[in-house]
Coordinates of C-alpha atoms in Angstrom, one line a residue:
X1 CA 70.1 120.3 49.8
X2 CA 66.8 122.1 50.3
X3 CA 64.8 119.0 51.4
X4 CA 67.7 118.0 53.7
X5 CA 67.2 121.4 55.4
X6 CA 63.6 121.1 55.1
X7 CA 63.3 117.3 56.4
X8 CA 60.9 116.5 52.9
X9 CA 62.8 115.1 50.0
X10 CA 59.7 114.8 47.8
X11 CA 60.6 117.1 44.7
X12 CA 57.3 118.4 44.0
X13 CA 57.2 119.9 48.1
X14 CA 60.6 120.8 47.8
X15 CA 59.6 123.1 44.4
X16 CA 56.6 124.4 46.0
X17 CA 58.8 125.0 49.3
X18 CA 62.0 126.8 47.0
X19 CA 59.4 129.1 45.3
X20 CA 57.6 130.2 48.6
X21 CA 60.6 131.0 50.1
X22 CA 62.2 132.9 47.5
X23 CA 59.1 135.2 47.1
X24 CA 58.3 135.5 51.1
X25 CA 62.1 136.5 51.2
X26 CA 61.6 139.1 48.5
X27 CA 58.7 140.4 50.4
X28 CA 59.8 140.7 53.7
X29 CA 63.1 142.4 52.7
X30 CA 60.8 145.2 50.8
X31 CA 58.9 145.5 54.0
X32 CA 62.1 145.7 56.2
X33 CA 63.4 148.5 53.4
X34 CA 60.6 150.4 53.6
X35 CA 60.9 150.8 57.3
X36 CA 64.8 151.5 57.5
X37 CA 63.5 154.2 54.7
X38 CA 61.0 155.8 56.9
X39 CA 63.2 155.7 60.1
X40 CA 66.4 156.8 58.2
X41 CA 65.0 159.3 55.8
X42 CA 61.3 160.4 56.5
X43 CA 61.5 160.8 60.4
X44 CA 64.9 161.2 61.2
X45 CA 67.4 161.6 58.3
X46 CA 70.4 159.2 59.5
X47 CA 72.8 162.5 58.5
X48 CA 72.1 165.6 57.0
X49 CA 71.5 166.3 53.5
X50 CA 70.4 162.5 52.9
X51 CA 68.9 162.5 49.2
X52 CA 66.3 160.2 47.8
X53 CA 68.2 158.3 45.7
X54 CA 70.7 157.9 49.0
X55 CA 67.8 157.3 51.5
X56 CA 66.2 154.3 48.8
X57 CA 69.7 153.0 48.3
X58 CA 71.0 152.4 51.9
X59 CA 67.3 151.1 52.9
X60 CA 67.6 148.6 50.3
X61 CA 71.0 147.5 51.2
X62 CA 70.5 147.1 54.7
X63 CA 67.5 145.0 54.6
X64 CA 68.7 142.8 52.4
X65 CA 72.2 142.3 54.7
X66 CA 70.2 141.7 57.6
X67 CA 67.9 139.5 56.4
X68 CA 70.4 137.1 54.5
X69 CA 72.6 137.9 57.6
X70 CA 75.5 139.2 56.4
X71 CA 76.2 141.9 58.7
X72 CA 77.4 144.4 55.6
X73 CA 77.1 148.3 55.1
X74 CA 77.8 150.8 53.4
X75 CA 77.2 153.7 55.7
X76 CA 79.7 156.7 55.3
X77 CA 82.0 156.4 58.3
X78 CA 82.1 160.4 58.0
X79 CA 78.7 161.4 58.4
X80 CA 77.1 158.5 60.7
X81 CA 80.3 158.0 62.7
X82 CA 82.0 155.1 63.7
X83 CA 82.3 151.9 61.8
X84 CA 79.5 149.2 61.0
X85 CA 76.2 150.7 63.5
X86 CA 78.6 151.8 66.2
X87 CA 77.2 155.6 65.1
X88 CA 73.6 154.0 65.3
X89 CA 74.2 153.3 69.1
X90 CA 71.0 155.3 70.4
X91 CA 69.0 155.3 67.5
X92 CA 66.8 152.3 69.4
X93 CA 64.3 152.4 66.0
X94 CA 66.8 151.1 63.6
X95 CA 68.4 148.5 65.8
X96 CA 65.1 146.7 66.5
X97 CA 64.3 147.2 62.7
X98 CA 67.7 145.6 61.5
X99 CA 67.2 143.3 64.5
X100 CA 63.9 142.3 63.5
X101 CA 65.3 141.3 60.0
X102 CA 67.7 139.4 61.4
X103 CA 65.8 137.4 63.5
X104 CA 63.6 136.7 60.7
X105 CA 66.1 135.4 58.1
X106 CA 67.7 133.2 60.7
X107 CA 64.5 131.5 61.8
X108 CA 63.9 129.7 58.2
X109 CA 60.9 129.6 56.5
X110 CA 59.8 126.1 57.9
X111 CA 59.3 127.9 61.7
X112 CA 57.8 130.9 60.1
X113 CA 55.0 128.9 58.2
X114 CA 54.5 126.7 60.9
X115 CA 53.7 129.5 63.0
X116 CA 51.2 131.4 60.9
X117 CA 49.1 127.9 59.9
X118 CA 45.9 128.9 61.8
X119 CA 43.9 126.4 63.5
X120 CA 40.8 126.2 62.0
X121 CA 41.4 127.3 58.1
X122 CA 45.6 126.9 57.0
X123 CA 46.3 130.2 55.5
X124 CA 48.0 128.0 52.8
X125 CA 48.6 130.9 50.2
X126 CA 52.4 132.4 50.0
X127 CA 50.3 135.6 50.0
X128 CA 48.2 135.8 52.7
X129 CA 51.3 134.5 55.3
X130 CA 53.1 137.3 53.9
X131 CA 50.5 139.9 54.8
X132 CA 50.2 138.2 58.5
X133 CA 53.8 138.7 58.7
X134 CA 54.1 142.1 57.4
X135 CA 51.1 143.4 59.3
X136 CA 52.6 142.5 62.4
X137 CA 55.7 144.5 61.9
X138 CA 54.2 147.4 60.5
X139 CA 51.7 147.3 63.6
X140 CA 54.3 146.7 66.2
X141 CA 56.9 148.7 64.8
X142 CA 54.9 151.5 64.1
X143 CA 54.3 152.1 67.4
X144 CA 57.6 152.5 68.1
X145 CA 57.6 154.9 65.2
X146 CA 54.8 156.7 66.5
X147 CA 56.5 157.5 69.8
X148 CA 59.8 158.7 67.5
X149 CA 58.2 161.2 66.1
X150 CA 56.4 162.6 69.1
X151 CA 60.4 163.1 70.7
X152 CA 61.4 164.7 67.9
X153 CA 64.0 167.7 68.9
X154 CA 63.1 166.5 72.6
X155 CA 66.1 165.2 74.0
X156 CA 64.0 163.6 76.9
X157 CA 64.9 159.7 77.4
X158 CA 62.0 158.3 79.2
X159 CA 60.4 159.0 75.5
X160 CA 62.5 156.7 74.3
X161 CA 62.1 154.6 77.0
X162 CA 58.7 154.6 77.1
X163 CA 58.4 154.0 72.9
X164 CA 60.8 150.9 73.7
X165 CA 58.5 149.4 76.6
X166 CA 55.4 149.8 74.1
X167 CA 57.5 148.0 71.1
X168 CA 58.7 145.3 73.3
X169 CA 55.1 145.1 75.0
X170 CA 53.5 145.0 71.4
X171 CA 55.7 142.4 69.9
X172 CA 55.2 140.2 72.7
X173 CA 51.6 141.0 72.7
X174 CA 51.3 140.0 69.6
X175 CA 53.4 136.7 69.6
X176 CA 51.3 135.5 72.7
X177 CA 47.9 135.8 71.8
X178 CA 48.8 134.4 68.6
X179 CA 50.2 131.2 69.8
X180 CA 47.6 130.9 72.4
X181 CA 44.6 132.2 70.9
X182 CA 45.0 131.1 67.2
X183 CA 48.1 128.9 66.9
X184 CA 48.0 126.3 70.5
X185 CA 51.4 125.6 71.4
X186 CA 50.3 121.7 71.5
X187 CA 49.2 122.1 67.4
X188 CA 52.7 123.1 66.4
X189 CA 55.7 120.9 65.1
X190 CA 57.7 119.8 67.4
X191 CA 60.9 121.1 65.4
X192 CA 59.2 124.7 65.9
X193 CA 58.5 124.1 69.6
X194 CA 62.4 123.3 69.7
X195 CA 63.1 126.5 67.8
X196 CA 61.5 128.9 69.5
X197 CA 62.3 127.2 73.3
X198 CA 66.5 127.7 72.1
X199 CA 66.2 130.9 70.4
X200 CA 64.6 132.0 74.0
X201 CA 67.1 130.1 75.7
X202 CA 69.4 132.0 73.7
X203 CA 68.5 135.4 73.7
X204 CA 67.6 134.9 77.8
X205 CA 71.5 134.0 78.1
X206 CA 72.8 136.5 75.9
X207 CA 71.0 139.3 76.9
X208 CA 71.9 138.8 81.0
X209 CA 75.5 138.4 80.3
X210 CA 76.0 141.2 77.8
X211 CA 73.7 143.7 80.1
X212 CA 75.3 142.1 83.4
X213 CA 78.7 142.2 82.0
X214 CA 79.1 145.4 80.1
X215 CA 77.0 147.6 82.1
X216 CA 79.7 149.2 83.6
X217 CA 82.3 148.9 81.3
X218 CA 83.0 152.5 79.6
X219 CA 84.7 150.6 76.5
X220 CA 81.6 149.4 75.8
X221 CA 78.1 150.6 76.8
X222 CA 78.9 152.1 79.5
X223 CA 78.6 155.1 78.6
X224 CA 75.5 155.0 77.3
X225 CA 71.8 155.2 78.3
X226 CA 69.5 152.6 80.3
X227 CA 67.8 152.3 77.1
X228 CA 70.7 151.8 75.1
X229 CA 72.1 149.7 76.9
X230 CA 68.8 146.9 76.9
X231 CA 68.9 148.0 73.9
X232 CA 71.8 146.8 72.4
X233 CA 72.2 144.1 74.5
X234 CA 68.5 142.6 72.6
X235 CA 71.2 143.4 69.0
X236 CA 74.1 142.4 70.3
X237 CA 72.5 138.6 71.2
X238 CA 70.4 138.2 67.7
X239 CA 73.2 139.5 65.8
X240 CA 75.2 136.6 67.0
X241 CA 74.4 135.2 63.4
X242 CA 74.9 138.3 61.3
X243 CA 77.8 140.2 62.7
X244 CA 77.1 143.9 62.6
X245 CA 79.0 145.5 65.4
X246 CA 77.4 148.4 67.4
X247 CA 80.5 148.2 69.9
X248 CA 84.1 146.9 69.7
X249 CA 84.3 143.8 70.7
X250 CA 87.8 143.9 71.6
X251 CA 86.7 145.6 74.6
X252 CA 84.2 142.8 75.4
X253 CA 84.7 141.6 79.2
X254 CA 86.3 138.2 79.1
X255 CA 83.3 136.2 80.1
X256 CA 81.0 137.5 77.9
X257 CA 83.6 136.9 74.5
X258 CA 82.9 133.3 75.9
X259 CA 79.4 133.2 76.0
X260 CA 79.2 135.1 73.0
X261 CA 81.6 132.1 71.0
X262 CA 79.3 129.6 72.1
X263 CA 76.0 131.9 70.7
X264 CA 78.2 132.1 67.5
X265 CA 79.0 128.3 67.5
X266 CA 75.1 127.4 67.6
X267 CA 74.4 130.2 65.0
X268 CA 70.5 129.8 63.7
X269 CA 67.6 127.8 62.6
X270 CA 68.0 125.2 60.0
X271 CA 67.5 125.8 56.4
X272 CA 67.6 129.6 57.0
X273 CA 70.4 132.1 56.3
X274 CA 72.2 131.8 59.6
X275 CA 75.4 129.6 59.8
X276 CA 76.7 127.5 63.2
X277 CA 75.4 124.3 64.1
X278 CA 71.9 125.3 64.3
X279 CA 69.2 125.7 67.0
X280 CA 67.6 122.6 67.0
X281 CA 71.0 120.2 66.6
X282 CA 71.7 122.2 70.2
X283 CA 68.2 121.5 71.7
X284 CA 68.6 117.7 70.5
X285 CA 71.9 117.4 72.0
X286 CA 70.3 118.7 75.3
X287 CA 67.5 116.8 75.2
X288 CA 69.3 113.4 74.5
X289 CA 71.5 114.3 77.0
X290 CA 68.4 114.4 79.9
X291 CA 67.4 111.3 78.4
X292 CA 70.5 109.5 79.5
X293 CA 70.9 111.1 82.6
X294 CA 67.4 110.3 83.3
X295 CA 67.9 106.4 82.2
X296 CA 65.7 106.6 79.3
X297 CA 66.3 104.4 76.5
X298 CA 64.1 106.7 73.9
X299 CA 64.7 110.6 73.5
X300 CA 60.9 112.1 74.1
X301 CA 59.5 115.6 75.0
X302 CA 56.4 117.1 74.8
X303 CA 54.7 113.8 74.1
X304 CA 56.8 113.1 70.9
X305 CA 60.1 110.7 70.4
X306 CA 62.8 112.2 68.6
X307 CA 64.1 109.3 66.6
X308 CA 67.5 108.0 67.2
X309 CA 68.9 109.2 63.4
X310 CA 68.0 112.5 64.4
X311 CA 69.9 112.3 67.5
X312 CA 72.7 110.6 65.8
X313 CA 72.7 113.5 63.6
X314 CA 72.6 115.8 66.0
X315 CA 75.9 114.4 67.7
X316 CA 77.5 113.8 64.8
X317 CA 77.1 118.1 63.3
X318 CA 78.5 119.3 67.0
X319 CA 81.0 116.7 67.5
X320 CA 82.7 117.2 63.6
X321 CA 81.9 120.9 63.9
X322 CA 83.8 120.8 67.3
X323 CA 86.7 118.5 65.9
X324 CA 86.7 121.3 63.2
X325 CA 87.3 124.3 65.5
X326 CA 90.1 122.7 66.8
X327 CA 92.0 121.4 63.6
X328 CA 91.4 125.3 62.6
X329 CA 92.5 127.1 65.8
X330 CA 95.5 124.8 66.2
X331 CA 96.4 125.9 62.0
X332 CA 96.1 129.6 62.6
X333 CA 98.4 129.3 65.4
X334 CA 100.4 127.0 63.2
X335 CA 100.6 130.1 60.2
X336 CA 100.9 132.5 62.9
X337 CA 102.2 132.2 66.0
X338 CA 102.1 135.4 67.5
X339 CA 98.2 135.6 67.9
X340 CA 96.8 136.0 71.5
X341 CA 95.0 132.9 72.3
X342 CA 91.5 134.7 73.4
X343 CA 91.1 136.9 70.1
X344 CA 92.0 133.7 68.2
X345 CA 89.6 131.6 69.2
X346 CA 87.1 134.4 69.0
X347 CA 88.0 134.6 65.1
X348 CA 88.0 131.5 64.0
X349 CA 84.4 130.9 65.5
X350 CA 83.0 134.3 64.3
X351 CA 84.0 133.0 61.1
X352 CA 82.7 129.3 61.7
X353 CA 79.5 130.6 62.2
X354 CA 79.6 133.3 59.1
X355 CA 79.2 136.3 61.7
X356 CA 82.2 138.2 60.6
X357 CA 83.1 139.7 64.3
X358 CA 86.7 140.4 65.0
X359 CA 88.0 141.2 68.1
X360 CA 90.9 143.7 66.5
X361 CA 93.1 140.5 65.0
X362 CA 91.8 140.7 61.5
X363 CA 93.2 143.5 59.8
X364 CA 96.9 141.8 61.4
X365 CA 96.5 138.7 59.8
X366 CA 98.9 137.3 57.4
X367 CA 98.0 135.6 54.7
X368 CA 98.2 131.9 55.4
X369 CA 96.1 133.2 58.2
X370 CA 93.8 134.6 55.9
X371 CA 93.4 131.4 54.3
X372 CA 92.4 129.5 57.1
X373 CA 90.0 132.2 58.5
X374 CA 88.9 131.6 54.9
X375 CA 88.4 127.7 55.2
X376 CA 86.9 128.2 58.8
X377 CA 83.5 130.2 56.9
X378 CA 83.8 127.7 54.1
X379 CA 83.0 125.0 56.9
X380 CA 80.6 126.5 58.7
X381 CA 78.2 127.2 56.2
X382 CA 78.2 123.9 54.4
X383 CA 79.8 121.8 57.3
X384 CA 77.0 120.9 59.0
X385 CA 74.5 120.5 55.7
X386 CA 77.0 118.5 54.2
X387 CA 76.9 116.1 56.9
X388 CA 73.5 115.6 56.8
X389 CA 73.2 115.3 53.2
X390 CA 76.0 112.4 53.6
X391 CA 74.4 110.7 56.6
X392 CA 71.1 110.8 55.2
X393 CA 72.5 109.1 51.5
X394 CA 73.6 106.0 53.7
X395 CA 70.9 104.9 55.9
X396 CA 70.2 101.2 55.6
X397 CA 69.2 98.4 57.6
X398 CA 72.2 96.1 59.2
X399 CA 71.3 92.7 58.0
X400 CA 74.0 91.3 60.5
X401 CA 73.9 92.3 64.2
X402 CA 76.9 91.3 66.5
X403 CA 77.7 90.7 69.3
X404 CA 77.6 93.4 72.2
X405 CA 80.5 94.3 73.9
X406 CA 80.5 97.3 76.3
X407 CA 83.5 99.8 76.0
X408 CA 84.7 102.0 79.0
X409 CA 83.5 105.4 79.6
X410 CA 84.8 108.2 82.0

């Protein structure tokens, strides 16, 4: 399963790969902890009278939930106030921390070290990739840090503002020169090329609907801040994969629940903790699909040809995955009739792609409902590996090729 998620089925990479990718997730989550830590209990207690023990213990839990994606905490309701983050809704710091490890764990380790091999001299060892990784967060989020503690007790917002601009600056900065000055976007894979174009492409489209959307909608973010609002609109699109909620998405304008299904239906990167159909199954699609519009008999972009099993693939994970959401929206309805058709669908992708969102409908449902919610995460997470795996097991070459026959379409 790992070198179908991977692309290498050799079993000595595939080792290697497992062990690197168990101890950079180790790693990264201690970093991640350690910052929560500092934000939550050395600058700005998250409620009053945090202990130690308290302040280690939520750190630790929320950076590993992020991370791995799974959009759980364990904050006391009572004392931060609301549920999941919605109490967090202005504390800008820990959403970009928690949104930073999310975006992490759902990029895979594959993108990661491909974006970190310098050209030049490899930094082959687990180590020193680690330290590149968590130098850059403690340098860019520390600025961010910095500019927290200088608003301290100074309920002034263009601090925040500004602390935001030099975070988002910094990280941007940072990514930039990196792939310009040591990293040339021609010397990286093509599959990390593909990566990062969706996840722009992503967080580009869910961003400007959430901000254009909810702006003025009091349910929501309305209500709150300029700052906030970017703000949580930057969470709200790379949480589509993890599924902590910082507002109520039952209050979600119409249009945006939409755009936010499809964000959930493509989930994350391949081989990484995110569920959906992945980023680059989406950006194969849509380049296939040019391809054909444009005539062209071979799929090629940025001077490489994706090869026709990959595209097949590719078609094959959205098509059965698609085919899926419909056998499972038409059985909830089946166990329960009575569920508006919006907040439905809404479900039953949220728990496709493993996000865990609910528009309200949970708590109400009964239990065959519960069931096929159930089956819904089951197939999402494995769905689309398990096709691959199966695909991959029966390649061969036709010895017999018939005749052509060409079949009606449109």
């Amino acid at each position: 399963m790992v070198g179908a998620g991977l692309d290498d089925n050799r079993l000595g990479t595939i080792a290697s790969l497992a062990r690197n990718i168990i101890l950079m997730a180790i790693i990264v989550q201690i970093i991640g902890a350690v910052l929560i830590f500092i934000r939550w209990y050395v600058v700005t207690p998250i409620w009053p009278g945090i202990t130690l023990e308290q302040g280690v213990w939520q750190s630790m839990f929320t950076s590993i939930s992020a991370f791995n994606n799974a959009g759980f905490e364990i904050l006391p309701d009572g004392l931060v106030g609301g549920e999941s983050l919605s109490g967090l809704t202005r504390d800008v710091p820990s959403l970009i921390i928690i949104g930073a490890m999310i975006l992490i764990g759902s990029s895979s380790y594959a993108t990661l070290s491909n974006l970190i091999e310098i050209r030049g001299h490899r930094f082959r060892g687990l180590l020193s990739k680690t330290i590149l990784i968590g130098f850059g967060l403690l340098a860019a989020l520390g600025v961010g840090a910095a500019i927290t503690v200088i608003g301290i007790s100074r309920d002034i917002e263009i601090l925040e503002i500004l602390g935001e601009v030099i975070l988002t600056g910094t990280v941007g900065w940072a990514i930039i020169f990196y792939v310009l000055k040591f990293r040339k976007w021609a010397l990286l894979s093509l599959d990390t090329k593909l990566v990062l174009i969706g996840i722009g492409l992503m967080l580009v489209i869910g961003l400007t609907s959430f901000l254009s959307l909810e702006w003025s909608n009091p349910n929501t973010i309305g209500n709150e801040p300029a700052v906030s609002k970017v703000t949580q609109g930057l969470f709200h699109t790379v949480n589509r994969t993890a599924g902590f909620s910082s507002v109520d998405y039952s209050q979600l304008h119409p249009a945006n629940t939409s755009v936010t299904e499809g964000l959930m239906f493509v989930g994350g990167v391949s081989a990484s903790t995110a569920g959906g159909i992945k980023v680059s199954t989406l950006m194969v699609i849509i380049i296939a699909s040019f391809a054909i519009f444009s005539g062209k008999e071979r799929t090629t972009i940025f001077g490489r040809e994706i090869p026709r099993v990959n595209v097949q693939r590719a078609m094959a994970v959205a098509a059965t995955a698609t085919l899926a959401l419909l056998v499972l929206v038409v059985s909830l309805f089946i166990v329960q009739p009575d569920l508006e058709f919006r907040t439905a669908i809404f479900e039953v992708i949220s728990a496709f792609g493993t996000v865990g969102w609910s528009a309200g409908t949970t708590p109400h449902l009964n239990e065959a409902a519960q069931v096929v919610i159930s089956i819904a995460m089951f197939t999402g997470r494995f769905g689309p590996i398990t096709i691959t795996l199966f695909m991959a097991g029966r390649e061969r070459q036709d010895t017999i090729r018939y005749a052509g026959e060409r079949i009606r379409i449109g």
